[in-house]
Amino acid sequence: MLTGAICCMAIGCLVATTNASLAQTVNHTAVISAAVNKTEAKVIGWRQDFHQNPELGNREFRTAEIVAKHLQSLGIEVQTKVGVTGVVGILKGGKPGPVVALRADMDALPVEEKGNLPYTSKVKVNYNGKETGVMHACGHDGHTAMLMGVAEILAGMKKDLKGTVKFIFQPAEEGVPPGEKGGAALMITEGVLDNPKVDVIFGLHLNSQLEVGKIAYRPGGTMAAVGTVKITVTGKPSHGAKPWSSVDPIVVSAQIINGLQTIVSRNVDISENPAVVTIASIHGGNRDNIISEKVEMLGTVRTFSDKDEKFVYKRIREVATKTAEAAGASAEVLLPYEHYYPVTYNNEALTATMLPSLQKAAGKDNVQLAVPNTGAEDFAFYVQKVPGLFFFLGGMPKGQDPAAAAPHHTPQFMIDDSAFSTGIKAMCGLVLDYMDMNAK
Ligand SMILES: [Zn+2]
Ligand SMILES: [Zn+2]
């Protein structure tokens, strides 16, 4: 989790530099716009190619090769196979300054696409023993293509750049195959934030229900921390006709599930932050007249602060174990179980300082405050280590009803090609403005 120490350090640093050097900020809007006009068609082409050739987490071999070749062609220093298939580009500017990291994720999802675009994915793979379609159903194809465009534009400004840009093309944001490691956490372990040491990181996510041209951002907790919970209730089996001989784990599980509902509705201060406790899977018994010994439940827990996370985890353990105990059963609670991402936390001072860069990219009226997003993102691991800003970019065709637009991770998910120019402008603007404000 983000510690107070990291947070305060960053705030102190940013406030000082901002006051001292805001006057030195140049308006890069016209230069960036001209460069984006030249690059946009290529970005759309790359994105459509990635969309038609999606690859699952830790299997982004083709995508990574295209990215690496592109960066090399721009004269950018390239590292490959960072965190399995990750690609890192280091662009050293002609002038001294901070190290600014930009991150794009490259992986697709095991979803069969239902669309009839010329670049609709027909790719199928064996996933968990079943033939499954593969689709860029979260927009990571767009993230990768946009960052390739940003790299091309910033490489063209190399001699005037006041610092270094680190381009992070990350695999496996959506998770890894069983038994493997990957994603942001593995790239960090393998040193992606060191040599040169990253001062600040920016990232974006396309949103299929936000109109093209718009940007949404939120200071502080912007996407939830996620922890999977596994609860195993152990009772005593008996004949279904003689339940008094049993300790029925199914009845106990039902009581636990009902008890868990009160954590968010009666224990969490929802005026401060939302939280979610969902039990999504329950398995026990295999016949009508046998009371089983065990029930297994799986669920997901979402919170927006360290404090809420600790509190909700504690209450889940208490409710499950004490309810079981009262019934003469026992409950084992594994939390987090297998899957955990921390909260994606936007440094407040950094967000306030960089907001004008987003407004220049999209126009002031097109930048809005986002509600807390109960989805999770492994960008969270980077912002535990360095101050960062993660924002949302509209991908829904203009004029469409957001309620009618297909959500992320579904077969009809769609991002409009006209989304990318605003994203490229925003990323370039963030880099150039941050460098102006923090030049050495
Ligand atoms: Zn996703
Ligand atoms: Zn995503």
Coordinates of C-alpha atoms and ligand atoms in Angstrom, one line a residue:
M1 CA 0.0 0.0 0.0
L2 CA 1.0 3.6 -0.6
T3 CA 2.6 4.8 2.6
G4 CA 2.3 8.2 4.1
A5 CA 6.1 8.7 3.7
I6 CA 6.0 8.3 -0.1
C7 CA 3.0 10.5 -0.3
C8 CA 4.3 13.4 1.8
M9 CA 7.7 13.3 0.2
A10 CA 6.2 13.6 -3.3
I11 CA 3.8 16.4 -2.2
G12 CA 6.7 18.4 -0.7
C13 CA 8.8 18.0 -3.8
L14 CA 6.0 18.8 -6.3
V15 CA 4.7 21.8 -4.4
A16 CA 8.2 23.3 -4.3
T17 CA 9.0 22.7 -7.9
T18 CA 5.6 23.8 -9.1
N19 CA 5.7 27.2 -7.5
A20 CA 9.3 27.8 -8.6
S21 CA 8.9 26.8 -12.1
L22 CA 5.4 27.1 -13.4
A23 CA 6.4 30.2 -15.2
Q24 CA 8.9 28.2 -17.2
T25 CA 6.1 26.0 -18.6
V26 CA 5.9 26.3 -22.4
N27 CA 2.6 25.8 -24.2
H28 CA 3.3 22.7 -26.3
T29 CA -0.2 22.4 -27.6
A30 CA 0.4 23.5 -31.1
V31 CA 3.5 21.4 -31.6
I32 CA 1.9 18.3 -30.1
S33 CA -1.3 18.7 -32.2
A34 CA 0.8 18.9 -35.5
A35 CA 2.8 15.8 -34.5
V36 CA -0.4 13.9 -33.5
N37 CA -2.0 14.7 -36.9
K38 CA 1.0 13.1 -38.6
T39 CA 1.0 10.0 -36.4
E40 CA -2.7 9.3 -35.8
A41 CA -3.3 7.1 -38.9
K42 CA -0.3 4.9 -38.0
V43 CA -1.6 4.5 -34.5
I44 CA -5.0 3.5 -35.8
G45 CA -3.3 1.0 -38.1
W46 CA -1.2 -0.5 -35.3
R47 CA -4.3 -0.8 -33.1
Q48 CA -6.4 -2.5 -35.7
D49 CA -3.5 -5.0 -36.3
F50 CA -3.2 -5.7 -32.6
H51 CA -7.0 -6.1 -32.3
Q52 CA -7.0 -8.7 -35.1
N53 CA -4.1 -10.5 -33.5
P54 CA -4.8 -10.5 -29.7
E55 CA -2.6 -12.4 -27.3
L56 CA -3.3 -13.5 -23.7
G57 CA -1.3 -12.5 -20.7
N58 CA 2.4 -13.6 -20.7
R59 CA 1.9 -14.7 -24.3
E60 CA 2.2 -11.3 -26.0
F61 CA 5.1 -12.4 -28.2
R62 CA 4.0 -10.9 -31.5
T63 CA 2.8 -7.7 -30.0
A64 CA 6.1 -7.3 -28.0
E65 CA 8.2 -7.9 -31.2
I66 CA 6.3 -5.2 -33.1
V67 CA 6.7 -2.8 -30.2
A68 CA 10.4 -3.5 -29.8
K69 CA 11.1 -3.1 -33.5
H70 CA 9.2 0.2 -33.6
L71 CA 11.2 1.6 -30.6
Q72 CA 14.5 0.4 -32.1
S73 CA 13.6 2.1 -35.4
L74 CA 13.2 5.4 -33.5
G75 CA 16.7 5.1 -32.0
I76 CA 15.3 4.4 -28.6
E77 CA 17.3 2.0 -26.3
V78 CA 15.2 -1.1 -25.9
Q79 CA 15.1 -3.9 -23.3
T80 CA 12.9 -7.0 -24.1
K81 CA 11.6 -9.9 -22.0
V82 CA 11.3 -7.7 -18.9
G83 CA 8.6 -9.5 -16.8
V84 CA 8.3 -12.4 -19.4
T85 CA 7.2 -10.5 -22.5
G86 CA 7.5 -6.8 -21.4
V87 CA 9.3 -4.2 -23.5
V88 CA 11.0 -1.2 -22.0
G89 CA 12.2 1.8 -24.1
I90 CA 14.5 4.5 -22.7
L91 CA 14.6 7.8 -24.5
K92 CA 17.4 10.1 -23.2
G93 CA 16.6 13.7 -24.0
G94 CA 19.3 16.2 -25.0
K95 CA 18.9 18.2 -21.7
P96 CA 19.0 17.1 -18.1
G97 CA 15.8 16.5 -16.2
P98 CA 13.5 14.0 -14.5
V99 CA 12.8 10.4 -15.6
V100 CA 9.1 10.2 -16.6
A101 CA 7.6 6.7 -17.1
L102 CA 4.6 6.0 -19.4
R103 CA 2.9 2.7 -19.2
A104 CA 0.7 0.7 -21.6
D105 CA -0.6 -2.8 -21.1
M106 CA -0.5 -5.3 -24.1
D107 CA -2.7 -8.3 -23.1
A108 CA -6.1 -9.5 -24.4
L109 CA -8.8 -11.6 -22.8
P110 CA -10.3 -15.1 -23.3
V111 CA -13.5 -13.6 -24.8
E112 CA -15.0 -14.5 -28.2
E113 CA -15.5 -11.3 -30.1
K114 CA -19.0 -10.7 -31.6
G115 CA -18.5 -8.0 -34.2
N116 CA -18.2 -7.5 -37.9
L117 CA -15.5 -5.0 -38.3
P118 CA -12.8 -5.7 -40.9
Y119 CA -10.4 -6.3 -38.0
T120 CA -12.6 -8.3 -35.7
S121 CA -10.6 -11.1 -33.9
K122 CA -11.1 -14.7 -35.1
V123 CA -8.2 -15.9 -32.9
K124 CA -8.9 -19.0 -30.8
V125 CA -6.6 -20.7 -28.2
N126 CA -6.8 -23.5 -25.8
Y127 CA -7.6 -21.9 -22.4
N128 CA -8.1 -24.1 -19.3
G129 CA -8.5 -27.1 -21.6
K130 CA -11.2 -25.5 -23.8
E131 CA -11.1 -23.8 -27.2
T132 CA -11.8 -20.2 -26.4
G133 CA -11.8 -17.0 -28.5
V134 CA -9.3 -14.2 -27.7
M135 CA -10.3 -10.6 -27.9
H136 CA -8.9 -7.2 -26.9
A137 CA -12.1 -6.6 -24.8
C138 CA -10.5 -4.1 -22.5
G139 CA -8.8 -1.7 -25.0
H140 CA -5.2 -2.6 -24.3
D141 CA -4.6 -2.8 -28.0
G142 CA -5.3 1.0 -28.1
H143 CA -3.1 1.6 -25.1
T144 CA -0.1 -0.1 -26.8
A145 CA -0.7 1.6 -30.2
M146 CA -1.1 5.1 -28.6
L147 CA 2.2 4.7 -26.6
M148 CA 4.0 3.6 -29.8
G149 CA 2.7 6.9 -31.3
V150 CA 3.8 8.9 -28.2
A151 CA 7.3 7.3 -28.5
E152 CA 7.5 8.4 -32.2
I153 CA 6.5 12.0 -31.4
L154 CA 8.8 12.3 -28.3
A155 CA 11.7 10.7 -30.2
G156 CA 11.3 13.4 -32.8
M157 CA 11.9 16.0 -30.0
K158 CA 14.8 14.1 -28.5
K159 CA 17.4 17.0 -28.5
D160 CA 15.0 19.4 -26.7
L161 CA 13.7 16.9 -24.2
K162 CA 14.5 18.0 -20.6
G163 CA 14.9 14.6 -19.1
T164 CA 14.4 10.9 -19.9
V165 CA 11.2 9.1 -20.9
K166 CA 10.8 5.4 -20.0
F167 CA 8.2 3.6 -22.1
I168 CA 6.8 0.6 -20.3
F169 CA 4.9 -1.9 -22.4
Q170 CA 3.6 -4.3 -19.8
P171 CA 2.2 -7.9 -20.2
A172 CA -0.5 -9.6 -18.3
E173 CA -2.4 -6.8 -16.6
E174 CA -5.5 -9.0 -16.7
G175 CA -3.7 -11.8 -14.9
V176 CA -1.4 -14.7 -15.7
P177 CA -1.9 -18.4 -16.5
P178 CA -2.0 -20.6 -13.3
G179 CA 1.4 -21.0 -11.7
E180 CA 3.0 -18.1 -13.5
K181 CA 4.1 -14.6 -12.4
G182 CA 3.7 -11.5 -14.4
G183 CA 2.3 -8.0 -14.8
A184 CA 3.4 -4.8 -13.1
A185 CA 4.6 -6.5 -10.0
L186 CA 7.0 -8.8 -11.9
M187 CA 8.3 -5.9 -14.0
I188 CA 9.0 -3.9 -10.8
T189 CA 10.8 -6.9 -9.3
E190 CA 12.9 -7.0 -12.4
G191 CA 13.9 -3.4 -12.0
V192 CA 11.6 -1.5 -14.4
L193 CA 11.5 1.5 -12.0
D194 CA 15.3 1.6 -11.6
N195 CA 18.3 2.4 -13.9
P196 CA 17.4 5.2 -14.5
K197 CA 15.3 5.6 -11.4
V198 CA 11.7 6.7 -12.3
D199 CA 10.5 10.0 -10.7
V200 CA 6.9 9.9 -11.9
I201 CA 4.6 7.6 -13.8
F202 CA 1.6 8.2 -16.0
G203 CA -0.9 5.8 -17.5
L204 CA -4.4 5.8 -19.0
H205 CA -7.3 3.4 -19.6
L206 CA -9.7 3.7 -22.5
N207 CA -13.4 3.6 -21.4
S208 CA -16.0 2.2 -23.7
Q209 CA -18.8 4.1 -21.9
L210 CA -17.2 7.6 -21.9
E211 CA -17.5 9.7 -25.1
V212 CA -14.6 10.1 -27.4
G213 CA -12.7 13.3 -26.7
K214 CA -13.4 13.2 -22.9
I215 CA -11.0 12.5 -20.1
A216 CA -12.0 11.5 -16.5
Y217 CA -9.7 11.6 -13.6
R218 CA -9.8 11.3 -9.8
P219 CA -7.3 12.4 -7.1
G220 CA -6.6 9.7 -4.4
G221 CA -8.1 6.3 -4.7
T222 CA -9.3 6.0 -8.3
M223 CA -9.6 2.3 -8.8
A224 CA -10.2 -0.2 -6.0
A225 CA -7.9 -2.6 -4.3
V226 CA -9.0 -6.1 -5.0
G227 CA -8.6 -9.2 -2.8
T228 CA -10.1 -12.6 -3.6
V229 CA -11.6 -14.4 -0.6
K230 CA -11.9 -18.1 -0.1
I231 CA -14.0 -19.4 2.8
T232 CA -14.1 -23.1 3.6
V233 CA -16.8 -24.1 6.1
T234 CA -16.4 -27.5 7.7
G235 CA -19.3 -29.2 9.5
K236 CA -20.3 -32.8 10.2
P237 CA -21.9 -34.9 7.5
S238 CA -25.1 -37.0 8.0
H239 CA -28.1 -38.5 6.2
G240 CA -30.3 -35.8 4.8
A241 CA -33.3 -37.3 6.5
K242 CA -31.6 -37.0 9.9
P243 CA -30.1 -33.5 10.0
W244 CA -30.0 -33.4 13.8
S245 CA -27.0 -35.7 13.5
S246 CA -25.1 -33.2 11.3
V247 CA -23.5 -29.8 11.6
D248 CA -24.8 -28.6 8.2
P249 CA -22.2 -26.5 6.4
I250 CA -24.8 -25.4 3.8
V251 CA -27.0 -23.7 6.5
V252 CA -23.9 -22.2 8.1
S253 CA -22.7 -20.9 4.8
A254 CA -26.1 -19.2 4.1
Q255 CA -25.8 -17.5 7.5
I256 CA -22.2 -16.4 6.8
I257 CA -23.3 -15.0 3.4
N258 CA -26.1 -13.0 5.0
G259 CA -23.8 -11.8 7.7
L260 CA -21.2 -10.6 5.2
Q261 CA -23.9 -8.3 3.6
T262 CA -23.9 -6.2 6.8
I263 CA -20.2 -5.3 6.5
V264 CA -20.8 -2.7 3.8
S265 CA -24.3 -1.8 4.8
R266 CA -23.7 -1.4 8.6
N267 CA -19.9 -1.2 9.3
V268 CA -18.1 0.7 6.5
D269 CA -18.4 4.5 6.5
I270 CA -19.7 4.8 2.9
S271 CA -19.8 8.6 3.1
E272 CA -16.0 8.4 2.9
N273 CA -15.4 5.6 0.4
P274 CA -17.4 2.8 -1.2
A275 CA -16.6 -0.8 -0.6
V276 CA -17.8 -4.1 -2.1
V277 CA -18.0 -7.6 -0.6
T278 CA -19.3 -10.2 -3.1
I279 CA -19.6 -14.0 -2.7
A280 CA -19.8 -15.2 -6.3
S281 CA -19.3 -18.9 -6.1
I282 CA -20.5 -21.6 -3.6
H283 CA -20.0 -25.3 -3.8
G284 CA -21.0 -28.0 -1.3
G285 CA -22.8 -31.4 -1.5
N286 CA -23.6 -33.6 -4.5
R287 CA -26.9 -35.3 -3.7
D288 CA -30.3 -34.5 -2.3
N289 CA -30.2 -36.7 0.8
I290 CA -26.6 -36.4 2.0
I291 CA -25.5 -33.5 4.2
S292 CA -22.0 -32.8 3.1
E293 CA -19.0 -32.1 5.3
K294 CA -17.6 -29.0 3.6
V295 CA -18.7 -25.9 1.6
E296 CA -16.3 -23.7 -0.3
M297 CA -17.1 -20.1 -1.2
L298 CA -15.2 -17.7 -3.4
G299 CA -15.7 -13.9 -3.6
T300 CA -14.1 -10.6 -4.2
V301 CA -13.5 -7.7 -1.9
R302 CA -13.0 -4.1 -3.2
T303 CA -11.8 -1.1 -1.1
F304 CA -10.4 2.4 -1.7
S305 CA -8.0 2.9 1.3
D306 CA -5.6 1.0 3.4
K307 CA -7.7 1.7 6.4
D308 CA -10.9 0.3 4.8
E309 CA -9.1 -2.7 3.5
K310 CA -7.7 -3.7 6.9
F311 CA -11.1 -3.1 8.5
V312 CA -13.2 -5.0 5.9
Y313 CA -10.8 -8.0 5.9
K314 CA -11.0 -8.1 9.7
R315 CA -14.8 -8.1 9.7
I316 CA -15.0 -10.8 7.0
R317 CA -12.8 -13.1 9.1
E318 CA -14.8 -12.3 12.3
V319 CA -18.2 -12.9 10.7
A320 CA -17.2 -16.1 9.0
T321 CA -15.3 -17.7 11.9
K322 CA -17.7 -16.6 14.7
T323 CA -20.9 -17.5 12.7
A324 CA -19.4 -21.0 12.1
E325 CA -18.3 -21.4 15.7
A326 CA -21.8 -20.5 17.0
A327 CA -23.2 -23.3 14.9
G328 CA -20.6 -25.8 16.0
A329 CA -18.8 -25.7 12.6
S330 CA -15.5 -24.1 11.7
A331 CA -14.6 -21.7 8.9
E332 CA -11.2 -21.1 7.3
V333 CA -10.8 -17.7 5.6
L334 CA -8.0 -17.1 3.1
L335 CA -7.9 -13.4 2.3
P336 CA -6.4 -12.3 0.0
Y337 CA -6.5 -15.7 -1.8
E338 CA -4.4 -16.0 -5.0
H339 CA -5.4 -12.6 -6.5
Y340 CA -4.5 -9.2 -5.0
Y341 CA -4.0 -5.7 -6.4
P342 CA -3.6 -2.7 -4.1
V343 CA -5.7 0.5 -4.6
T344 CA -4.7 2.6 -7.7
Y345 CA -3.8 5.8 -5.9
N346 CA -3.4 9.0 -7.7
N347 CA -1.0 11.3 -5.8
E348 CA -3.2 14.3 -5.0
A349 CA -0.5 17.0 -5.5
L350 CA 0.6 15.5 -8.7
T351 CA -3.0 15.2 -10.0
A352 CA -3.6 18.9 -9.2
T353 CA -0.4 20.0 -10.8
M354 CA -0.9 18.0 -14.0
L355 CA -4.6 18.7 -14.5
P356 CA -3.9 21.6 -16.8
S357 CA -2.0 19.2 -19.1
L358 CA -5.1 17.0 -19.4
Q359 CA -7.3 20.1 -20.0
K360 CA -5.0 21.3 -22.8
A361 CA -5.2 17.9 -24.5
A362 CA -9.0 17.5 -24.4
G363 CA -10.3 21.1 -23.8
K364 CA -11.3 22.2 -20.3
D365 CA -15.0 21.3 -20.7
N366 CA -14.1 17.7 -21.7
V367 CA -12.2 16.9 -18.5
Q368 CA -14.4 15.6 -15.7
L369 CA -14.0 14.2 -12.2
A370 CA -14.5 10.4 -12.2
V371 CA -16.4 8.5 -9.6
P372 CA -14.4 5.8 -7.8
N373 CA -14.1 2.8 -10.1
T374 CA -14.6 -0.5 -8.3
G375 CA -12.6 -2.3 -11.0
A376 CA -8.9 -2.9 -10.2
E377 CA -5.7 -2.2 -12.1
D378 CA -2.2 -3.4 -11.6
F379 CA -0.9 0.1 -12.3
A380 CA -1.5 0.2 -8.5
F381 CA 1.9 -1.5 -8.0
Y382 CA 3.8 1.3 -9.7
V383 CA 2.1 4.0 -7.7
Q384 CA 3.0 2.2 -4.5
K385 CA 6.6 3.0 -5.4
V386 CA 6.6 6.3 -7.2
P387 CA 4.0 9.2 -7.5
G388 CA 1.7 8.6 -10.4
L389 CA -1.5 9.6 -12.3
F390 CA -3.8 7.2 -14.0
F391 CA -6.8 8.6 -15.9
F392 CA -9.6 7.4 -18.2
L393 CA -9.9 8.2 -21.9
G394 CA -13.2 8.2 -23.8
G395 CA -13.6 5.5 -26.4
M396 CA -17.4 5.6 -27.1
P397 CA -18.6 7.0 -30.4
K398 CA -19.9 10.5 -30.1
G399 CA -23.7 10.7 -29.4
Q400 CA -24.1 7.1 -28.3
D401 CA -26.0 6.4 -25.1
P402 CA -23.4 5.1 -22.5
A403 CA -26.0 2.7 -21.1
A404 CA -26.3 1.1 -24.6
A405 CA -22.5 0.8 -25.0
A406 CA -21.0 -2.6 -24.3
P407 CA -19.0 -2.8 -21.1
H408 CA -15.4 -3.9 -20.9
H409 CA -14.7 -7.7 -21.0
T410 CA -17.8 -8.4 -23.1
P411 CA -18.0 -9.8 -26.7
Q412 CA -19.5 -6.6 -28.1
F413 CA -16.9 -4.2 -26.5
M414 CA -15.9 -1.5 -28.9
I415 CA -13.5 1.4 -29.0
D416 CA -13.8 4.1 -31.7
D417 CA -10.7 4.9 -33.7
S418 CA -11.2 8.6 -33.1
A419 CA -10.4 8.1 -29.4
F420 CA -6.6 7.9 -29.8
S421 CA -5.6 11.5 -30.7
T422 CA -6.7 12.9 -27.4
G423 CA -4.9 10.1 -25.5
I424 CA -1.6 10.8 -27.4
K425 CA -1.9 14.5 -26.8
A426 CA -2.5 14.0 -23.1
M427 CA 0.5 11.6 -22.7
C428 CA 2.9 13.9 -24.7
G429 CA 1.6 17.0 -22.8
L430 CA 2.1 15.3 -19.4
V431 CA 5.7 14.5 -20.2
L432 CA 6.7 17.8 -21.7
D433 CA 4.9 19.9 -18.9
Y434 CA 6.3 17.7 -16.1
M435 CA 9.8 18.1 -17.6
D436 CA 9.4 21.9 -17.9
M437 CA 8.4 22.1 -14.2
N438 CA 11.1 19.8 -13.0
A439 CA 14.1 20.6 -15.3
K440 CA 17.5 20.4 -13.6
Ligands
ZN1 ZN -9.8 -5.3 -18.2
ZN2 ZN -7.8 -3.0 -18.8

